[in-house]
């Protein structure tokens, strides 16, 4: 449903695909060291915002319950960001003095060491074993 009086989104929808390596992104999304929540935050931050238009972590954490549509709370969000920082998926922007509450840069390099669920029973990734 679209209306002409609807407010534009706070962060623009990307107009170009992300420049991340799709294999590393897929490995990151399957990294069992991360909770589902942390993977969702990583996917949001890796979607390809234009430089300077990425949301700040403090802006995302400050969204009201109404704006989040009663989704995850602030503490859950902060915990997910902490997971991503601990594993190296998010690092402070070099232009940020402290890194606290500011933009964090997505780095998918830790996905090279992702803990993935192994294949079972010799089935390939595109077969269901039947």
PDB file of C-alpha atoms in Angstrom, residues 34-42 45 57 60-63 65 68 70-85 90:
ATOM      1  CA  UNK A  34      26.335 -16.085  15.490  1.00  0.00           C
ATOM      2  CA  UNK A  35      22.807 -16.034  16.819  1.00  0.00           C
ATOM      3  CA  UNK A  36      19.966 -15.612  14.342  1.00  0.00           C
ATOM      4  CA  UNK A  37      19.536 -12.106  15.725  1.00  0.00           C
ATOM      5  CA  UNK A  38      23.170 -11.183  15.012  1.00  0.00           C
ATOM      6  CA  UNK A  39      22.877 -12.542  11.478  1.00  0.00           C
ATOM      7  CA  UNK A  40      19.843 -10.326  10.901  1.00  0.00           C
ATOM      8  CA  UNK A  41      21.708  -7.247  12.105  1.00  0.00           C
ATOM      9  CA  UNK A  42      24.666  -8.153   9.881  1.00  0.00           C
ATOM     10  CA  UNK A  45      24.157  -3.451   7.793  1.00  0.00           C
ATOM     11  CA  UNK A  57      24.403   1.980  15.681  1.00  0.00           C
ATOM     12  CA  UNK A  60      19.246   1.876  15.221  1.00  0.00           C
ATOM     13  CA  UNK A  61      19.307   1.179  18.962  1.00  0.00           C
ATOM     14  CA  UNK A  62      17.268   4.332  19.657  1.00  0.00           C
ATOM     15  CA  UNK A  63      14.329   3.346  17.439  1.00  0.00           C
ATOM     16  CA  UNK A  65       9.036   0.208  19.903  1.00  0.00           C
ATOM     17  CA  UNK A  68      10.521  -1.244  15.313  1.00  0.00           C
ATOM     18  CA  UNK A  70       7.549  -4.245  18.528  1.00  0.00           C
ATOM     19  CA  UNK A  71      10.502  -6.238  17.235  1.00  0.00           C
ATOM     20  CA  UNK A  72      13.666  -6.972  19.223  1.00  0.00           C
ATOM     21  CA  UNK A  73      14.440  -4.691  22.130  1.00  0.00           C
ATOM     22  CA  UNK A  74      17.386  -2.358  22.477  1.00  0.00           C
ATOM     23  CA  UNK A  75      19.317  -4.701  24.751  1.00  0.00           C
ATOM     24  CA  UNK A  76      18.888  -7.588  22.311  1.00  0.00           C
ATOM     25  CA  UNK A  77      20.102  -5.359  19.479  1.00  0.00           C
ATOM     26  CA  UNK A  78      23.139  -4.216  21.459  1.00  0.00           C
ATOM     27  CA  UNK A  79      23.963  -7.824  22.336  1.00  0.00           C
ATOM     28  CA  UNK A  80      23.830  -8.792  18.648  1.00  0.00           C
ATOM     29  CA  UNK A  81      26.133  -5.890  17.734  1.00  0.00           C
ATOM     30  CA  UNK A  82      28.490  -7.049  20.482  1.00  0.00           C
ATOM     31  CA  UNK A  83      28.596 -10.551  18.978  1.00  0.00           C
ATOM     32  CA  UNK A  84      29.421  -9.119  15.568  1.00  0.00           C
ATOM     33  CA  UNK A  85      32.149  -6.881  16.986  1.00  0.00           C
ATOM     34  CA  UNK A  90      31.808  -5.066  12.606  1.00  0.00           C
TER      35      UNK A  90
END
